[in-house]
PDB file of C-alpha atoms in Angstrom:
ATOM      1  CA  MET A   3     149.014 156.824  23.573  1.00 37.00           C
ATOM      2  CA  THR A   4     149.249 153.032  22.945  1.00 38.00           C
ATOM      3  CA  PRO A   5     149.536 151.329  26.322  1.00 42.00           C
ATOM      4  CA  GLN A   6     152.614 149.165  26.999  1.00 42.00           C
ATOM      5  CA  HIS A   7     152.437 145.486  27.535  1.00 42.00           C
ATOM      6  CA  GLY A   8     155.910 144.672  28.168  1.00 40.00           C
ATOM      7  CA  PRO A   9     157.344 141.894  30.562  1.00 47.00           C
ATOM      8  CA  GLY A  10     156.583 144.666  33.790  1.00 77.00           C
ATOM      9  CA  ALA A  11     152.934 144.976  32.863  1.00 82.00           C
ATOM     10  CA  GLU A  12     152.808 141.101  32.189  1.00 87.00           C
ATOM     11  CA  SER A  13     154.452 140.651  35.602  1.00 89.00           C
ATOM     12  CA  LEU A  14     152.269 142.948  37.515  1.00 90.00           C
ATOM     13  CA  LEU A  15     148.954 141.455  35.947  1.00 93.00           C
ATOM     14  CA  ASN A  16     150.466 138.118  37.138  1.00 95.00           C
ATOM     15  CA  CYS A  17     151.176 139.299  40.616  1.00 96.00           C
ATOM     16  CA  ARG A  18     147.608 140.487  41.108  1.00 95.00           C
ATOM     17  CA  GLN A  19     145.683 137.338  39.741  1.00 97.00           C
ATOM     18  CA  LEU A  20     148.302 135.376  42.168  1.00 97.00           C
ATOM     19  CA  THR A  21     147.021 137.840  45.193  1.00 98.00           C
ATOM     20  CA  GLN A  22     143.923 137.671  44.410  1.00 98.00           C
ATOM     21  CA  ARG A  23     143.954 133.828  44.561  1.00 98.00           C
ATOM     22  CA  GLY A  24     145.746 133.836  47.443  1.00 98.00           C
ATOM     23  CA  ILE A  25     143.214 136.153  49.396  1.00 98.00           C
ATOM     24  CA  ALA A  26     140.200 133.855  48.546  1.00 98.00           C
ATOM     25  CA  ALA A  27     142.080 130.668  49.794  1.00 98.00           C
ATOM     26  CA  MET A  28     142.679 132.651  52.961  1.00 98.00           C
ATOM     27  CA  GLU A  29     138.927 133.493  52.908  1.00 98.00           C
ATOM     28  CA  GLN A  30     138.362 129.654  52.753  1.00 98.00           C
ATOM     29  CA  ASN A  31     140.637 129.037  55.377  1.00 97.00           C
ATOM     30  CA  ASP A  32     143.081 127.221  53.042  1.00 98.00           C
ATOM     31  CA  TRP A  33     146.486 128.723  54.205  1.00 98.00           C
ATOM     32  CA  GLU A  34     148.584 126.577  52.769  1.00 97.00           C
ATOM     33  CA  THR A  35     147.167 127.452  49.205  1.00 98.00           C
ATOM     34  CA  ALA A  36     147.386 130.849  50.261  1.00 98.00           C
ATOM     35  CA  GLU A  37     150.822 130.794  51.111  1.00 98.00           C
ATOM     36  CA  LYS A  38     151.785 129.315  48.015  1.00 98.00           C
ATOM     37  CA  SER A  39     149.874 131.414  45.729  1.00 98.00           C
ATOM     38  CA  LEU A  40     151.105 134.968  47.527  1.00 98.00           C
ATOM     39  CA  GLU A  41     154.563 133.741  47.997  1.00 98.00           C
ATOM     40  CA  ALA A  42     154.430 133.458  43.849  1.00 97.00           C
ATOM     41  CA  ALA A  43     152.845 136.861  43.732  1.00 97.00           C
ATOM     42  CA  VAL A  44     155.795 138.335  45.496  1.00 97.00           C
ATOM     43  CA  ALA A  45     158.427 136.636  43.407  1.00 96.00           C
ATOM     44  CA  SER A  46     156.602 137.500  40.034  1.00 95.00           C
ATOM     45  CA  CYS A  47     156.445 141.398  40.826  1.00 94.00           C
ATOM     46  CA  ASP A  48     158.448 142.426  43.946  1.00 92.00           C
ATOM     47  CA  ILE A  49     157.565 145.901  43.939  1.00 94.00           C
ATOM     48  CA  ASP A  50     153.881 145.433  44.763  1.00 95.00           C
ATOM     49  CA  PRO A  51     152.900 145.944  48.088  1.00 97.00           C
ATOM     50  CA  GLU A  52     149.819 144.350  48.211  1.00 97.00           C
ATOM     51  CA  SER A  53     151.143 141.010  47.415  1.00 97.00           C
ATOM     52  CA  ARG A  54     153.714 141.441  50.079  1.00 98.00           C
ATOM     53  CA  ARG A  55     151.026 142.772  52.688  1.00 98.00           C
ATOM     54  CA  HIS A  56     148.684 139.469  52.317  1.00 98.00           C
ATOM     55  CA  TYR A  57     151.850 137.346  52.211  1.00 98.00           C
ATOM     56  CA  ALA A  58     152.727 138.961  55.444  1.00 99.00           C
ATOM     57  CA  GLU A  59     149.400 137.752  56.747  1.00 98.00           C
ATOM     58  CA  SER A  60     149.963 134.142  55.341  1.00 98.00           C
ATOM     59  CA  LEU A  61     153.043 133.930  57.089  1.00 99.00           C
ATOM     60  CA  TRP A  62     152.048 135.295  60.469  1.00 99.00           C
ATOM     61  CA  HIS A  63     149.147 132.525  60.500  1.00 98.00           C
ATOM     62  CA  ARG A  64     151.733 129.886  60.203  1.00 98.00           C
ATOM     63  CA  GLY A  65     153.730 131.426  63.051  1.00 98.00           C
ATOM     64  CA  ASP A  66     156.514 132.770  60.976  1.00 98.00           C
ATOM     65  CA  ARG A  67     156.802 136.131  62.860  1.00 98.00           C
ATOM     66  CA  ILE A  68     160.367 137.221  61.364  1.00 98.00           C
ATOM     67  CA  GLY A  69     159.130 136.557  57.790  1.00 98.00           C
ATOM     68  CA  ALA A  70     155.708 138.368  58.301  1.00 98.00           C
ATOM     69  CA  THR A  71     157.354 141.288  59.840  1.00 99.00           C
ATOM     70  CA  ARG A  72     159.783 141.536  56.997  1.00 98.00           C
ATOM     71  CA  GLN A  73     157.416 141.346  54.257  1.00 98.00           C
ATOM     72  CA  LEU A  74     155.655 144.269  55.985  1.00 99.00           C
ATOM     73  CA  ASP A  75     158.795 146.268  56.172  1.00 98.00           C
ATOM     74  CA  ASP A  76     159.250 145.851  52.611  1.00 98.00           C
ATOM     75  CA  ALA A  77     156.026 146.853  51.802  1.00 98.00           C
ATOM     76  CA  ILE A  78     156.416 150.065  53.803  1.00 98.00           C
ATOM     77  CA  LYS A  79     159.362 150.906  51.780  1.00 98.00           C
ATOM     78  CA  LEU A  80     157.547 150.435  48.736  1.00 97.00           C
ATOM     79  CA  SER A  81     154.379 152.537  49.952  1.00 98.00           C
ATOM     80  CA  PRO A  82     155.390 154.725  52.710  1.00 98.00           C
ATOM     81  CA  ASP A  83     152.488 156.646  52.816  1.00 98.00           C
ATOM     82  CA  ASP A  84     150.174 154.152  53.649  1.00 98.00           C
ATOM     83  CA  ALA A  85     149.443 154.142  57.328  1.00 98.00           C
ATOM     84  CA  THR A  86     147.332 150.709  57.368  1.00 98.00           C
ATOM     85  CA  LEU A  87     150.985 149.132  56.528  1.00 99.00           C
ATOM     86  CA  TYR A  88     152.455 150.549  59.831  1.00 99.00           C
ATOM     87  CA  VAL A  89     149.173 149.932  61.763  1.00 98.00           C
ATOM     88  CA  ARG A  90     149.384 145.985  61.056  1.00 99.00           C
ATOM     89  CA  LEU A  91     152.980 145.876  61.481  1.00 99.00           C
ATOM     90  CA  ALA A  92     152.483 147.619  64.686  1.00 99.00           C
ATOM     91  CA  GLU A  93     149.831 145.233  65.807  1.00 98.00           C
ATOM     92  CA  MET A  94     152.610 142.359  64.990  1.00 99.00           C
ATOM     93  CA  ARG A  95     155.194 143.823  67.229  1.00 99.00           C
ATOM     94  CA  LEU A  96     153.068 144.735  69.966  1.00 98.00           C
ATOM     95  CA  GLU A  97     152.085 141.011  70.062  1.00 98.00           C
ATOM     96  CA  MET A  98     155.849 140.056  69.971  1.00 98.00           C
ATOM     97  CA  ASN A  99     155.928 142.500  73.047  1.00 97.00           C
ATOM     98  CA  GLN A 100     158.253 144.836  71.086  1.00 98.00           C
ATOM     99  CA  LEU A 101     156.563 147.836  72.570  1.00 98.00           C
ATOM    100  CA  GLY A 102     159.230 150.514  71.618  1.00 98.00           C
ATOM    101  CA  ARG A 103     159.175 149.239  68.127  1.00 98.00           C
ATOM    102  CA  ALA A 104     155.332 149.174  68.169  1.00 99.00           C
ATOM    103  CA  SER A 105     155.097 152.644  69.344  1.00 98.00           C
ATOM    104  CA  LEU A 106     157.506 154.455  66.745  1.00 98.00           C
ATOM    105  CA  LEU A 107     155.045 152.275  64.212  1.00 99.00           C
ATOM    106  CA  ALA A 108     152.234 154.074  65.709  1.00 98.00           C
ATOM    107  CA  ASP A 109     153.810 157.211  65.568  1.00 98.00           C
ATOM    108  CA  GLU A 110     154.627 156.943  62.005  1.00 98.00           C
ATOM    109  CA  ALA A 111     150.800 155.869  61.138  1.00 98.00           C
ATOM    110  CA  VAL A 112     149.371 158.734  63.072  1.00 98.00           C
ATOM    111  CA  ASP A 113     151.343 161.376  61.128  1.00 98.00           C
ATOM    112  CA  ARG A 114     149.694 159.555  57.915  1.00 98.00           C
ATOM    113  CA  ALA A 115     146.305 159.280  59.300  1.00 98.00           C
ATOM    114  CA  PRO A 116     145.585 161.648  62.174  1.00 98.00           C
ATOM    115  CA  ASP A 117     141.774 161.093  61.761  1.00 98.00           C
ATOM    116  CA  SER A 118     141.900 157.216  61.856  1.00 98.00           C
ATOM    117  CA  ALA A 119     140.305 155.847  64.745  1.00 98.00           C
ATOM    118  CA  ALA A 120     142.387 152.689  64.266  1.00 97.00           C
ATOM    119  CA  VAL A 121     145.733 154.215  64.751  1.00 98.00           C
ATOM    120  CA  TRP A 122     144.410 156.169  67.891  1.00 98.00           C
ATOM    121  CA  ALA A 123     143.168 152.737  69.332  1.00 98.00           C
ATOM    122  CA  LEU A 124     146.376 151.153  68.661  1.00 98.00           C
ATOM    123  CA  ARG A 125     148.220 153.714  70.362  1.00 98.00           C
ATOM    124  CA  GLY A 126     145.942 153.151  73.546  1.00 98.00           C
ATOM    125  CA  ARG A 127     147.044 149.401  73.579  1.00 98.00           C
ATOM    126  CA  ILE A 128     150.253 150.149  73.212  1.00 98.00           C
ATOM    127  CA  LYS A 129     150.284 152.744  76.196  1.00 98.00           C
ATOM    128  CA  HIS A 130     147.857 150.205  78.012  1.00 97.00           C
ATOM    129  CA  ARG A 131     150.490 147.115  77.515  1.00 97.00           C
ATOM    130  CA  ALA A 132     152.944 149.784  78.767  1.00 97.00           C
ATOM    131  CA  GLY A 133     151.145 150.481  82.081  1.00 96.00           C
ATOM    132  CA  LEU A 134     150.478 154.229  81.042  1.00 97.00           C
ATOM    133  CA  THR A 135     146.656 153.630  81.714  1.00 96.00           C
ATOM    134  CA  ASP A 136     146.058 157.317  81.764  1.00 94.00           C
ATOM    135  CA  GLU A 137     147.526 157.812  78.685  1.00 97.00           C
ATOM    136  CA  ALA A 138     145.799 154.772  77.241  1.00 98.00           C
ATOM    137  CA  LEU A 139     142.159 156.029  78.431  1.00 97.00           C
ATOM    138  CA  GLY A 140     143.446 159.558  76.492  1.00 97.00           C
ATOM    139  CA  GLN A 141     144.374 157.423  73.248  1.00 98.00           C
ATOM    140  CA  TYR A 142     141.045 155.864  73.307  1.00 98.00           C
ATOM    141  CA  HIS A 143     139.022 158.325  74.093  1.00 98.00           C
ATOM    142  CA  ARG A 144     140.315 160.105  70.814  1.00 98.00           C
ATOM    143  CA  ALA A 145     139.952 157.475  68.993  1.00 98.00           C
ATOM    144  CA  LEU A 146     136.012 157.065  70.373  1.00 98.00           C
ATOM    145  CA  SER A 147     135.786 160.733  69.247  1.00 98.00           C
ATOM    146  CA  LEU A 148     136.522 159.735  65.887  1.00 98.00           C
ATOM    147  CA  ALA A 149     134.238 156.325  65.888  1.00 98.00           C
ATOM    148  CA  PRO A 150     131.474 156.749  68.291  1.00 96.00           C
ATOM    149  CA  SER A 151     129.824 153.713  67.231  1.00 95.00           C
ATOM    150  CA  ASP A 152     133.337 151.288  67.051  1.00 97.00           C
ATOM    151  CA  PRO A 153     132.226 148.299  69.121  1.00 97.00           C
ATOM    152  CA  ASP A 154     135.973 147.461  69.634  1.00 97.00           C
ATOM    153  CA  ILE A 155     137.019 150.316  71.030  1.00 98.00           C
ATOM    154  CA  LEU A 156     133.701 150.497  73.428  1.00 98.00           C
ATOM    155  CA  LEU A 157     134.857 147.155  74.600  1.00 98.00           C
ATOM    156  CA  GLU A 158     138.394 148.126  75.483  1.00 98.00           C
ATOM    157  CA  ILE A 159     137.796 151.468  77.321  1.00 98.00           C
ATOM    158  CA  ALA A 160     135.171 149.134  79.257  1.00 98.00           C
ATOM    159  CA  ASP A 161     137.643 146.761  80.046  1.00 98.00           C
ATOM    160  CA  LEU A 162     140.405 149.446  81.106  1.00 98.00           C
ATOM    161  CA  TYR A 163     137.870 151.115  83.388  1.00 98.00           C
ATOM    162  CA  ALA A 164     137.259 147.761  84.964  1.00 97.00           C
ATOM    163  CA  GLU A 165     140.953 147.369  85.388  1.00 96.00           C
ATOM    164  CA  LEU A 166     141.033 150.618  87.065  1.00 96.00           C
ATOM    165  CA  GLY A 167     138.362 149.559  89.547  1.00 97.00           C
ATOM    166  CA  GLN A 168     135.856 152.108  87.908  1.00 98.00           C
ATOM    167  CA  PRO A 169     133.061 149.807  87.479  1.00 98.00           C
ATOM    168  CA  ARG A 170     130.445 152.852  86.872  1.00 98.00           C
ATOM    169  CA  ARG A 171     132.174 154.093  83.764  1.00 98.00           C
ATOM    170  CA  ALA A 172     132.947 150.297  82.395  1.00 98.00           C
ATOM    171  CA  LEU A 173     129.165 149.656  82.664  1.00 98.00           C
ATOM    172  CA  ALA A 174     128.364 152.931  80.980  1.00 98.00           C
ATOM    173  CA  ASN A 175     130.536 152.153  78.147  1.00 98.00           C
ATOM    174  CA  LEU A 176     129.161 148.463  77.850  1.00 98.00           C
ATOM    175  CA  HIS A 177     125.773 150.073  77.640  1.00 98.00           C
ATOM    176  CA  SER A 178     126.712 152.036  75.007  1.00 97.00           C
ATOM    177  CA  LEU A 179     127.918 148.900  73.331  1.00 97.00           C
ATOM    178  CA  ALA A 180     125.109 146.960  74.026  1.00 97.00           C
ATOM    179  CA  ALA A 181     122.611 149.504  72.467  1.00 97.00           C
ATOM    180  CA  LEU A 182     124.478 149.226  69.082  1.00 97.00           C
ATOM    181  CA  TYR A 183     123.015 145.769  68.540  1.00 97.00           C
ATOM    182  CA  PRO A 184     119.100 144.685  68.074  1.00 96.00           C
ATOM    183  CA  PRO A 185     117.757 143.670  71.400  1.00 93.00           C
ATOM    184  CA  GLY A 186     118.726 140.519  72.527  1.00 91.00           C
ATOM    185  CA  GLU A 187     122.021 140.137  70.320  1.00 95.00           C
ATOM    186  CA  ALA A 188     124.709 141.578  72.090  1.00 96.00           C
ATOM    187  CA  PRO A 189     127.366 139.304  72.225  1.00 97.00           C
ATOM    188  CA  ALA A 190     128.081 137.182  75.026  1.00 98.00           C
ATOM    189  CA  ALA A 191     131.356 138.908  75.863  1.00 98.00           C
ATOM    190  CA  VAL A 192     129.393 142.183  76.158  1.00 98.00           C
ATOM    191  CA  LEU A 193     126.880 140.474  78.398  1.00 98.00           C
ATOM    192  CA  ALA A 194     129.472 138.547  80.676  1.00 98.00           C
ATOM    193  CA  ARG A 195     131.658 142.038  81.141  1.00 98.00           C
ATOM    194  CA  THR A 196     128.351 144.075  82.074  1.00 99.00           C
ATOM    195  CA  GLY A 197     127.583 141.185  84.741  1.00 98.00           C
ATOM    196  CA  LEU A 198     131.312 141.529  86.019  1.00 98.00           C
ATOM    197  CA  ALA A 199     130.595 145.207  86.321  1.00 98.00           C
ATOM    198  CA  TYR A 200     127.166 144.695  88.052  1.00 98.00           C
ATOM    199  CA  GLN A 201     128.782 142.466  90.349  1.00 98.00           C
ATOM    200  CA  ALA A 202     131.570 144.951  91.309  1.00 98.00           C
ATOM    201  CA  LEU A 203     129.080 147.412  92.148  1.00 98.00           C
ATOM    202  CA  GLY A 204     127.264 144.784  94.284  1.00 97.00           C
ATOM    203  CA  ARG A 205     123.984 144.361  92.383  1.00 97.00           C
ATOM    204  CA  GLU A 206     124.265 140.686  92.745  1.00 96.00           C
ATOM    205  CA  GLU A 207     121.006 139.719  90.889  1.00 97.00           C
ATOM    206  CA  ASP A 208     121.414 141.867  88.080  1.00 98.00           C
ATOM    207  CA  ALA A 209     125.025 140.221  87.347  1.00 98.00           C
ATOM    208  CA  ALA A 210     123.824 136.687  87.820  1.00 98.00           C
ATOM    209  CA  ALA A 211     120.986 137.780  84.990  1.00 98.00           C
ATOM    210  CA  ARG A 212     123.462 138.826  82.748  1.00 98.00           C
ATOM    211  CA  LEU A 213     126.306 136.135  83.200  1.00 98.00           C
ATOM    212  CA  ALA A 214     123.383 133.523  82.793  1.00 98.00           C
ATOM    213  CA  GLU A 215     122.206 135.219  79.443  1.00 98.00           C
ATOM    214  CA  ALA A 216     126.071 135.341  78.163  1.00 98.00           C
ATOM    215  CA  SER A 217     126.226 131.325  79.026  1.00 98.00           C
ATOM    216  CA  ASN A 218     123.148 130.462  77.024  1.00 96.00           C
ATOM    217  CA  ARG A 219     124.393 132.415  73.779  1.00 96.00           C
ATOM    218  CA  PRO A 220     126.039 130.317  71.016  1.00 96.00           C
ATOM    219  CA  ASP A 221     129.355 132.389  71.569  1.00 97.00           C
ATOM    220  CA  ALA A 222     129.932 131.734  75.240  1.00 98.00           C
ATOM    221  CA  THR A 223     133.041 130.543  76.505  1.00 98.00           C
ATOM    222  CA  ALA A 224     133.766 127.978  79.281  1.00 98.00           C
ATOM    223  CA  GLN A 225     135.294 131.009  81.372  1.00 98.00           C
ATOM    224  CA  MET A 226     131.524 132.722  81.470  1.00 98.00           C
ATOM    225  CA  TYR A 227     130.278 129.438  83.256  1.00 98.00           C
ATOM    226  CA  ALA A 228     133.030 129.716  85.738  1.00 98.00           C
ATOM    227  CA  GLN A 229     132.305 133.381  86.526  1.00 98.00           C
ATOM    228  CA  LEU A 230     128.274 132.649  86.821  1.00 98.00           C
ATOM    229  CA  ALA A 231     129.190 129.746  89.044  1.00 98.00           C
ATOM    230  CA  GLU A 232     131.482 131.536  91.358  1.00 97.00           C
ATOM    231  CA  LEU A 233     128.727 134.440  91.654  1.00 97.00           C
ATOM    232  CA  GLN A 234     126.512 131.466  92.588  1.00 96.00           C
ATOM    233  CA  LEU A 235     128.816 130.155  95.183  1.00 96.00           C
ATOM    234  CA  ALA A 236     129.602 133.474  96.661  1.00 94.00           C
ATOM    235  CA  SER A 237     125.811 134.155  96.820  1.00 93.00           C
ATOM    236  CA  GLY A 238     125.257 130.651  99.018  1.00 93.00           C
ATOM    237  CA  ARG A 239     123.465 129.237  95.640  1.00 95.00           C
ATOM    238  CA  LEU A 240     125.223 125.911  95.704  1.00 95.00           C
ATOM    239  CA  ALA A 241     122.635 124.062  93.717  1.00 95.00           C
ATOM    240  CA  ASP A 242     122.705 126.720  91.170  1.00 96.00           C
ATOM    241  CA  ALA A 243     126.321 126.428  91.088  1.00 97.00           C
ATOM    242  CA  ARG A 244     126.158 122.770  90.912  1.00 96.00           C
ATOM    243  CA  GLN A 245     124.008 123.187  87.902  1.00 97.00           C
ATOM    244  CA  THR A 246     125.710 125.638  86.308  1.00 98.00           C
ATOM    245  CA  ALA A 247     129.491 123.578  86.696  1.00 97.00           C
ATOM    246  CA  SER A 248     127.608 120.928  84.899  1.00 97.00           C
ATOM    247  CA  ALA A 249     126.253 122.708  82.225  1.00 98.00           C
ATOM    248  CA  GLY A 250     129.538 124.295  81.311  1.00 98.00           C
ATOM    249  CA  LEU A 251     131.326 120.854  81.608  1.00 97.00           C
ATOM    250  CA  ALA A 252     128.927 119.283  78.933  1.00 98.00           C
ATOM    251  CA  ARG A 253     129.420 122.031  77.056  1.00 98.00           C
ATOM    252  CA  PHE A 254     133.211 122.226  77.099  1.00 98.00           C
ATOM    253  CA  PRO A 255     134.045 118.748  78.172  1.00 97.00           C
ATOM    254  CA  GLN A 256     137.629 119.167  78.057  1.00 94.00           C
ATOM    255  CA  HIS A 257     138.114 122.933  79.196  1.00 97.00           C
ATOM    256  CA  PRO A 258     140.414 123.304  82.062  1.00 97.00           C
ATOM    257  CA  ASP A 259     138.074 126.082  83.165  1.00 96.00           C
ATOM    258  CA  ALA A 260     135.114 123.971  83.271  1.00 96.00           C
ATOM    259  CA  MET A 261     136.811 121.205  84.775  1.00 96.00           C
ATOM    260  CA  ARG A 262     138.121 123.360  87.673  1.00 96.00           C
ATOM    261  CA  THR A 263     134.703 124.861  88.060  1.00 97.00           C
ATOM    262  CA  VAL A 264     133.145 121.352  89.009  1.00 96.00           C
ATOM    263  CA  GLN A 265     135.876 120.672  90.899  1.00 96.00           C
ATOM    264  CA  ARG A 266     135.480 123.757  92.755  1.00 94.00           C
ATOM    265  CA  VAL A 267     131.727 123.579  93.513  1.00 95.00           C
ATOM    266  CA  ASP A 268     132.125 119.942  94.627  1.00 94.00           C
ATOM    267  CA  ALA A 269     134.752 121.010  97.318  1.00 94.00           C
ATOM    268  CA  GLU A 270     132.290 123.846  98.079  1.00 91.00           C
ATOM    269  CA  SER A 271     129.512 121.341  98.421  1.00 86.00           C
ATOM    270  CA  ALA A 272     131.505 118.703 100.480  1.00 86.00           C
ATOM    271  CA  SER A 273     132.409 121.174 103.073  1.00 81.00           C
ATOM    272  CA  ALA A 274     128.800 122.800 103.513  1.00 71.00           C
ATOM    273  CA  PRO A 275     126.508 122.154 106.431  1.00 67.00           C
ATOM    274  CA  THR A 276     123.891 119.542 105.785  1.00 57.00           C
ATOM    275  CA  GLY A 277     120.849 121.524 104.888  1.00 53.00           C
ATOM    276  CA  SER A 278     122.588 124.498 103.460  1.00 52.00           C
ATOM    277  CA  LEU A 279     122.651 123.430  99.740  1.00 49.00           C
ATOM    278  CA  ARG A 280     119.773 125.588  97.934  1.00 51.00           C
TER     279      ARG A 280
END
């Protein structure tokens, strides 16, 4: 049978070429070019869900929430069995604090992909945001059973246990998470959370060691220096806290957390009895 090359086929080919150009621009962080290419892709063939999926991302990046969600709504109409479209739209609705709409979309996603860890993790985030922590844990653990080595799911479970005041369970998940990385390569976020879990368990030396390790990583944040300095202050180690605060300010000179930490340490130092600094 001879393939047809009518206007429809030409439009679809042009759409896909423009979509690929837009994706490449996004990967280069050239969002203006990406949006223009993807807008043209949608205009050239308005029945292609993939062009709308990526166009939505470019609009979302620019802050056009309504435009982005409208594109995904249209993509779902064109491809109603694609669970990933429901997941992404639910994530957007969740970020917009539209919990009810996000929950309905997550339900649609799980109907289409019941074995997807991403879908169950999304349901966990929605339940968590709604304050339904027990239900959130159930959803997260279902996700983890489908993807036991997923670092994002392990981290979300650890954070929820920490929030619930269960540092031992948080620590167990953090240890499982750290084991996924080569020795010495766990992300700073994992190390810092491990330090806070140790602190909650009263293991101050272990806590300080992990927070110090986190602060020395390339992906450290100003908050990690602040957390370490606070721990050192609580332990009466004012000199160490001053050194940590100064290091944090040197690395993040304009960050509010870094500036507040220096002020906090200076205030503690000023009120400390003579000879108490160590």
